[in-house]
Rosetta silent file (secondary structure, phi, psi, omega in degrees, C-alpha in Angstrom):
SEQUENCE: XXXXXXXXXXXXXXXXXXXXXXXXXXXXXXXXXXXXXXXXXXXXXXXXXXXXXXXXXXXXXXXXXXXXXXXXXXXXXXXXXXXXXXXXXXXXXXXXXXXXXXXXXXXXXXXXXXXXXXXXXXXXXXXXXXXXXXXXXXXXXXXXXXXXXXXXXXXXXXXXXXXXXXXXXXXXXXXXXXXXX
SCORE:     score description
SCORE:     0.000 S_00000001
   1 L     0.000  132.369  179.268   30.279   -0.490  -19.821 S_00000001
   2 L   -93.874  113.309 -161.341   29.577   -0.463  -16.434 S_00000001
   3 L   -87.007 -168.981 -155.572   28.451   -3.444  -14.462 S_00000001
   4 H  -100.748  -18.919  155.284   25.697   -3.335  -11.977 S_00000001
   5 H   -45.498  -27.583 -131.805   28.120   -3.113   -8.793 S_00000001
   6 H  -139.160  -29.360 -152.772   29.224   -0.009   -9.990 S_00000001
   7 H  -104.256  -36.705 -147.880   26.220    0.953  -11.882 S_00000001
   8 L   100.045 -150.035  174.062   23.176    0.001   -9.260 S_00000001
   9 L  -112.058  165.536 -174.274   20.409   -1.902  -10.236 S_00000001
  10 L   -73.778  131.041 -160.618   18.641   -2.255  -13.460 S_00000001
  11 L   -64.110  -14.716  154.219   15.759    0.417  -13.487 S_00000001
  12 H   -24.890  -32.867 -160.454   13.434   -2.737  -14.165 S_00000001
  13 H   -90.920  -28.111  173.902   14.083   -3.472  -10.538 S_00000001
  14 H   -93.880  -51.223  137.015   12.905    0.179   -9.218 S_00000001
  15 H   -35.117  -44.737 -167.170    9.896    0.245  -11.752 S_00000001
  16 H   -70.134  -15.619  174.481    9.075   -3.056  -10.886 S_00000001
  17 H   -71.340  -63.593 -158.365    7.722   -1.479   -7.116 S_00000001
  18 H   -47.280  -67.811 -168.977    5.124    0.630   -9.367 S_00000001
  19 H   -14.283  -67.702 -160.091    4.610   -2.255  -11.345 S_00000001
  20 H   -57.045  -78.914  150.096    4.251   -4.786   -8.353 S_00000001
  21 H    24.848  -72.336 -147.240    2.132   -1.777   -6.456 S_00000001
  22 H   -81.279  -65.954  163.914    0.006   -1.316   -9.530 S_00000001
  23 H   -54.874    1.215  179.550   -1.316   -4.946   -9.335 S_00000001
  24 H   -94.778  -40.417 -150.620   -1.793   -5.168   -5.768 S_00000001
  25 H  -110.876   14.898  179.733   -3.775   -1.983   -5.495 S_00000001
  26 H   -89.200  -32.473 -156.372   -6.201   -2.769   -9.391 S_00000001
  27 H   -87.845  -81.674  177.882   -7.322   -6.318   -7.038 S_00000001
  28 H     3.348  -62.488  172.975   -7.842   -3.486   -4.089 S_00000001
  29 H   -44.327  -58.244 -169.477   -9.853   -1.171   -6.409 S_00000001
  30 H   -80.641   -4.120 -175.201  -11.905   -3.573   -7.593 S_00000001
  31 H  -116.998   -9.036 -178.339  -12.832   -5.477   -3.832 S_00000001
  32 H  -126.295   13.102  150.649  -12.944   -3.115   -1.210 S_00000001
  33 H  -102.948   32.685  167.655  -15.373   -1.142   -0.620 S_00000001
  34 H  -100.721   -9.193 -176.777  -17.957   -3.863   -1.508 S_00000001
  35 H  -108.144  -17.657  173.182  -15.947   -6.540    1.053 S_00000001
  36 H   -98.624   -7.479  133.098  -15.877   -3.589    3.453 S_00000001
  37 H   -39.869  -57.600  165.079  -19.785   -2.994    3.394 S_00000001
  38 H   -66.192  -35.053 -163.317  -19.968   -6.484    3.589 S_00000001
  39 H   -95.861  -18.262 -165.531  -17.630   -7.306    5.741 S_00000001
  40 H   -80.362  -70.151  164.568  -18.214   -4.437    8.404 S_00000001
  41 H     3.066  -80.789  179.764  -21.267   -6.127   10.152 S_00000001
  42 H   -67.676  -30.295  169.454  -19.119   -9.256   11.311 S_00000001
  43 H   -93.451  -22.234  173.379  -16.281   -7.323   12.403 S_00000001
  44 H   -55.261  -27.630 -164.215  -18.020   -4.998   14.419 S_00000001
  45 H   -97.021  -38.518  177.396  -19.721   -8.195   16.604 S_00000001
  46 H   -66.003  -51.612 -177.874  -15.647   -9.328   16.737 S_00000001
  47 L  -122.160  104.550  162.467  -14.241   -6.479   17.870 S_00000001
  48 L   -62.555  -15.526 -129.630  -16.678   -4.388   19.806 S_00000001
  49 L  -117.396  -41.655 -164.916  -14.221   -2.779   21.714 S_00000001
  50 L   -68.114  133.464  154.323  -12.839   -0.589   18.191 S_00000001
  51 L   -68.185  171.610  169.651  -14.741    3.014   18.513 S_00000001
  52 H   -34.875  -70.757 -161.909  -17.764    4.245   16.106 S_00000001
  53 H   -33.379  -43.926  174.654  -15.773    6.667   14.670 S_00000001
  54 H   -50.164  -47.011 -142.693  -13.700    3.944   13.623 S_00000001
  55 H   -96.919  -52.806 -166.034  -16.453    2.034   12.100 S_00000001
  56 H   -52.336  -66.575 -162.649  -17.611    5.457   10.443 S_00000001
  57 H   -42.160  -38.386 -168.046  -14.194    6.144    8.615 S_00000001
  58 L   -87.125   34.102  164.218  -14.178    2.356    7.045 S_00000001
  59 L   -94.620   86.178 -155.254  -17.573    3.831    5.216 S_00000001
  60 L  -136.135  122.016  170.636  -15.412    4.348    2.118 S_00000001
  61 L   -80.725 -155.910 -165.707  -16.940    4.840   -0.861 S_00000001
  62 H   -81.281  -69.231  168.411  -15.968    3.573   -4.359 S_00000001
  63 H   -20.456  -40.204 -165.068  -14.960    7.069   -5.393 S_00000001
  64 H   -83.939  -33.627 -178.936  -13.090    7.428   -2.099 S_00000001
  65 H   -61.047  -38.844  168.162  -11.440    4.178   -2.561 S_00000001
  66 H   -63.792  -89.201 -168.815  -10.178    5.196   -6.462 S_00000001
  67 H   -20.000  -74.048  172.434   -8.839    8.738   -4.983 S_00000001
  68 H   -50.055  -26.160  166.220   -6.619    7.158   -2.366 S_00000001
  69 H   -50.876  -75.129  166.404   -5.530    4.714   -4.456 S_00000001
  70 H   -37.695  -38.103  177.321   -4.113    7.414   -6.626 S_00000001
  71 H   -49.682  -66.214 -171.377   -2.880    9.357   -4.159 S_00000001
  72 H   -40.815  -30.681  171.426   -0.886    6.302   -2.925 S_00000001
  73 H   -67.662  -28.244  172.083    0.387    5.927   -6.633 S_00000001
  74 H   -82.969  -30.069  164.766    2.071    9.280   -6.616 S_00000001
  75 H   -67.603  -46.016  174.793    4.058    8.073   -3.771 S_00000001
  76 H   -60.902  -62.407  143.658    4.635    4.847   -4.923 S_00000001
  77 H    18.882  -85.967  170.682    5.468    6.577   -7.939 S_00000001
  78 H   -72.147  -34.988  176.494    7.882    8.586   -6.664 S_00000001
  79 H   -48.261  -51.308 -175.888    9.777    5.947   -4.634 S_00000001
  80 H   -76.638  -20.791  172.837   10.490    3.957   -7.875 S_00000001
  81 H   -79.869  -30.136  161.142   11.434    7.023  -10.079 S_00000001
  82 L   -89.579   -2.740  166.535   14.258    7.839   -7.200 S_00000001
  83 H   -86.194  -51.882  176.340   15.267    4.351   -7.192 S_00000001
  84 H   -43.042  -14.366 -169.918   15.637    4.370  -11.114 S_00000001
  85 H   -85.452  -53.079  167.771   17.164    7.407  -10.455 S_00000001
  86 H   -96.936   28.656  169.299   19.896    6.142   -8.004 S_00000001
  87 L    81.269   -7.226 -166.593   20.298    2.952   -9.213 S_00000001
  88 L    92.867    5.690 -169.186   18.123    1.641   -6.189 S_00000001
  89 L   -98.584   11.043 -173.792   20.612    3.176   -3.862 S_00000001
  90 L   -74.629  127.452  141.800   17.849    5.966   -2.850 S_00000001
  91 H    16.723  -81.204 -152.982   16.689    6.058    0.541 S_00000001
  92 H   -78.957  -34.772 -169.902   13.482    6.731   -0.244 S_00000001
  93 H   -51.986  -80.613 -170.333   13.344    3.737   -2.576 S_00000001
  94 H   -87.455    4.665  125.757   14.385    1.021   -0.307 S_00000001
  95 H   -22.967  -75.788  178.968   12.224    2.385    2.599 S_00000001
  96 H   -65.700  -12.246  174.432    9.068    2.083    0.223 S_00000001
  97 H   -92.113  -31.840 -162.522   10.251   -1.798   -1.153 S_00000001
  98 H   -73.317  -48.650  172.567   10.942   -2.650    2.724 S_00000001
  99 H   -39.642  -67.020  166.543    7.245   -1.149    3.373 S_00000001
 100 H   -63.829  -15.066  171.881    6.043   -3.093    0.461 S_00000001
 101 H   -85.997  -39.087  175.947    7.317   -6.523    0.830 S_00000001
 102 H   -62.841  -46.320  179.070    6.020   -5.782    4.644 S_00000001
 103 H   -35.108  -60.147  174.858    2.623   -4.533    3.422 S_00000001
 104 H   -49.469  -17.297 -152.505    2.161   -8.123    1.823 S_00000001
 105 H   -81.400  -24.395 -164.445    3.050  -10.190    4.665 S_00000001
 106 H   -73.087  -13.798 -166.382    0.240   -7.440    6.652 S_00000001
 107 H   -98.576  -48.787 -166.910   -2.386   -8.409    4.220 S_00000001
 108 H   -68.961    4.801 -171.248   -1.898  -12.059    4.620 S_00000001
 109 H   -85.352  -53.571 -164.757   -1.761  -11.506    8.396 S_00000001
 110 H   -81.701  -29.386  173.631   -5.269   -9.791    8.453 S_00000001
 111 H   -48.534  -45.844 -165.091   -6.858  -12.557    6.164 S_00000001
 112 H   -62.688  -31.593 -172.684   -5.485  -15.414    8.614 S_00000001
 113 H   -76.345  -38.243  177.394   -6.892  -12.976   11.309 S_00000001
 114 L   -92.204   13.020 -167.789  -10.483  -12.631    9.215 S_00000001
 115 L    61.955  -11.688 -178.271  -10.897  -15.967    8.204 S_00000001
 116 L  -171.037 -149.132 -157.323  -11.048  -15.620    4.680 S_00000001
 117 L   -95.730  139.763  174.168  -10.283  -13.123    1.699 S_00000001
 118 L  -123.138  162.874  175.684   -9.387   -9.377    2.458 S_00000001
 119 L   -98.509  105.554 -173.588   -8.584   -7.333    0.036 S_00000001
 120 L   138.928  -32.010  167.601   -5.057   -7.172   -1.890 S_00000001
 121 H   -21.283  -42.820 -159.466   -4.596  -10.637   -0.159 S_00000001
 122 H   -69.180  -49.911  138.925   -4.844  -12.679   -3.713 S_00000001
 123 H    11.111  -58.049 -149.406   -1.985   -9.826   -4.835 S_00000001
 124 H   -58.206  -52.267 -150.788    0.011  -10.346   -1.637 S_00000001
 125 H   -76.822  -28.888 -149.272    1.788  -14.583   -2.149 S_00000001
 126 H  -102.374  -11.886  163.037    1.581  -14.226   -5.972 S_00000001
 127 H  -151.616  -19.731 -159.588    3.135  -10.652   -6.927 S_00000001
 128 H   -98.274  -42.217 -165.693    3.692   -8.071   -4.114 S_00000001
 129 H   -63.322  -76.660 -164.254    5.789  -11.052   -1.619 S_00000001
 130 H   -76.103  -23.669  168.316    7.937  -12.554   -4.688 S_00000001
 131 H   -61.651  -43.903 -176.555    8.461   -8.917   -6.430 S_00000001
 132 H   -61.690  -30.655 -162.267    9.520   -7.556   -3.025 S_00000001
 133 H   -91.834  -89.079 -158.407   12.098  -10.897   -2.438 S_00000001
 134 H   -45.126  -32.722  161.698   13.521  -10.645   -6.095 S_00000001
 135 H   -53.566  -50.073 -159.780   14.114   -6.924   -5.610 S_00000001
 136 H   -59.134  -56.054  172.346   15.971   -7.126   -2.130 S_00000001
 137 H   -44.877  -36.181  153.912   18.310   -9.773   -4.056 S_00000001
 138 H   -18.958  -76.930 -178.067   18.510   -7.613   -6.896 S_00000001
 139 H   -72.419   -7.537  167.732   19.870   -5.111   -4.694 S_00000001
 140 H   -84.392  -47.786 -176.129   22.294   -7.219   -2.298 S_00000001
 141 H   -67.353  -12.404  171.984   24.107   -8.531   -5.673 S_00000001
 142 L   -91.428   23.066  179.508   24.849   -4.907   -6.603 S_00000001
 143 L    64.406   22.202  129.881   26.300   -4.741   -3.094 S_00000001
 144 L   -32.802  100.247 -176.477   23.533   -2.383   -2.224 S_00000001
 145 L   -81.393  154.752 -158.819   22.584   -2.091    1.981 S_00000001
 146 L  -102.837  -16.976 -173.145   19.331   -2.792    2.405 S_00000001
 147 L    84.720  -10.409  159.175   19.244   -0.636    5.757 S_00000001
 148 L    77.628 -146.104  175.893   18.635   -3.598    7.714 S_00000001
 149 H   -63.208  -17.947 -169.140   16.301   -2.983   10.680 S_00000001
 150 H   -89.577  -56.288 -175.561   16.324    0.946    9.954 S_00000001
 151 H   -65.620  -22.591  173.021   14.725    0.617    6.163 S_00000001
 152 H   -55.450  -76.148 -128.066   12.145   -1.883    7.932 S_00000001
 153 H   -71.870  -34.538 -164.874   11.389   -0.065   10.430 S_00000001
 154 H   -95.730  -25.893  152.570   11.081    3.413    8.884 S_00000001
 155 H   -47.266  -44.021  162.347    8.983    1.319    5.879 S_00000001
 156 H   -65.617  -19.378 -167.579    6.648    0.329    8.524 S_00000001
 157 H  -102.851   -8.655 -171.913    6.589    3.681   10.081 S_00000001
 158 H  -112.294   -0.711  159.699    6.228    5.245    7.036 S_00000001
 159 H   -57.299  -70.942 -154.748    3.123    2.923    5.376 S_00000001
 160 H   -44.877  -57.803 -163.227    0.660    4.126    8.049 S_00000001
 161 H   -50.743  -53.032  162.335    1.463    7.783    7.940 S_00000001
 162 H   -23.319  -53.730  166.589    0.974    7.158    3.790 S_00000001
 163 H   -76.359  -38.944 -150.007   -2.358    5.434    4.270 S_00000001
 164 H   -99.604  -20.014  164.634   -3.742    7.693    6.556 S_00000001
 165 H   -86.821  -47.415  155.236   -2.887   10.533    4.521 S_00000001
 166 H   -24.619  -74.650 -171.536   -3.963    9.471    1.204 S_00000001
 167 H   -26.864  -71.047 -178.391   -7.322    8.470    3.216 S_00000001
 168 H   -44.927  -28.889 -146.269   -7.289   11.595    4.467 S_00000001
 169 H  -118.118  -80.860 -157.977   -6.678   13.423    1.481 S_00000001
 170 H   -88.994   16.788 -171.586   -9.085   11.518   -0.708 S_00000001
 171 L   -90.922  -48.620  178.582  -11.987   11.970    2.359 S_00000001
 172 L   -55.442  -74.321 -144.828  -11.609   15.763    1.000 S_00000001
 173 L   -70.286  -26.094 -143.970  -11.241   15.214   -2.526 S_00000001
 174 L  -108.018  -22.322 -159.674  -13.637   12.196   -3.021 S_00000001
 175 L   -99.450  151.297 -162.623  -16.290   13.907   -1.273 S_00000001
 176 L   -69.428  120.148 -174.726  -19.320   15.057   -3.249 S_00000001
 177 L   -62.158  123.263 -176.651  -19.498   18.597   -4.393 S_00000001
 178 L   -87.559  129.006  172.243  -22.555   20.747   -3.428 S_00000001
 179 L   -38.363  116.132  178.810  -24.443   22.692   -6.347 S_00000001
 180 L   -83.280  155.609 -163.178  -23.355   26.680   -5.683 S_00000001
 181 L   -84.886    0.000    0.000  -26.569   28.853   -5.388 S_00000001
C-alpha cells in the first residue's frame, strides 16, 4: 500500500476543485445576469470613465450566462481530472486551484468594492476560500510544491484568458439562431 507521499493526493482532493467550482458557479447561474441588469445603472454613474463597449458586453443574457458557465466547467473539469490523474502533482491542476482559491478572494474584493452582494460572493468565504485552503494543505503534506509565486501567478494569468474565452465562446454559441429562408 502506498502512502500519500509516494502516492499523491487522494483524488477527493482534485475532484473536490469541480466540486468546490460547481457550487460557486450554480450561486453564479442563478444571480447574475439579473444583479447585472440591475446592477449596471449604478456602476455606470461610478465609473464613467469604463467604455460603452464595455457596458455593452456585461449585457449577458441568461442563456449566455448558462453557456459560459459550461464552457468554464470543461476546463475546470479538466484541471481536476489531471490532478486525479497525477495525484495533484499536474501542472495544470495546481495552476487552476491557485486561480481558484484567488478567484474567491477576487469576488470578495469586488463586493467590498460594490458595497454589497456580487455574484459568487456568498460561494466565495463558505466553499470556494476553505476548499481552496484544505486542498493546498492536502497537497504540502504529500510533499507536493505548490509552485509558489509561479502557480499564482500563471493561475491569475490564466483565469482572465479562461473568462474571456468562455465569454467569448458562449457570445457565439448563446446567441439566437435566425430562421433559414
Amino acid at each position: 500500500m502506498k502512502d500519500d507521499g509516494a502516492a499523491g493526493v487522494p483524488g477527493a482532493v482534485s475532484w473536490g476543485l469541480l466540486a468546490a467550482w460547481a457550487a460557486n458557479d450554480l450561486e453564479e447561474i442563478a444571480t447574475m445576469a439579473g444583479w447585472l441588469r440591475t446592477a449596471r445603472p449604478g456602476l455606470r454613474k461610478r465609473l464613467p470613465w469604463v467604455p460603452e463597449r464595455v457596458w455593452e458586453r456585461m449585457d449577458l443574457s441568461q442563456r449566455e450566462v448558462n453557456t459560459a458557465i459550461g464552457l468554464m466547467g470543461v476546463v475546470v473539469a479538466a484541471a481536476a481530472a489531471d490532478g486525479a490523474r497525477t495525484g495533484g502533482r499536474s501542472a495544470f491542476f495546481r495552476s487552476a486551484l491557485a486561480g481558484f482559491g484567488l478567484h474567491g478572494v477576487a469576488h470578495l474584493a469586488q463586493s467590498a468594492a460594490y458595497g454589497g452582494y456580487t455574484p459568487g460572493v456568498a460561494t466565495s468565504p463558505t466553499v470556494v476560500i476553505p476548499y481552496s485552503l484544505w486542498a493546498v494543505r492536502r497537497l504540502r503534506a504529500a510533499g507536493i510544491p505548490l509552485g509558489g509565486t509561479r502557480a499564482a501567478a500563471s493561475g491569475l494569468a490564466f483565469l482572465p484568458v479562461a473568462v474571456v474565452g468562455v465569454h467569448a465562446a458562449a457570445r457565439l454559441l448563446a446567441r439566437p439562431r435566425r430562421a433559414r429562408p
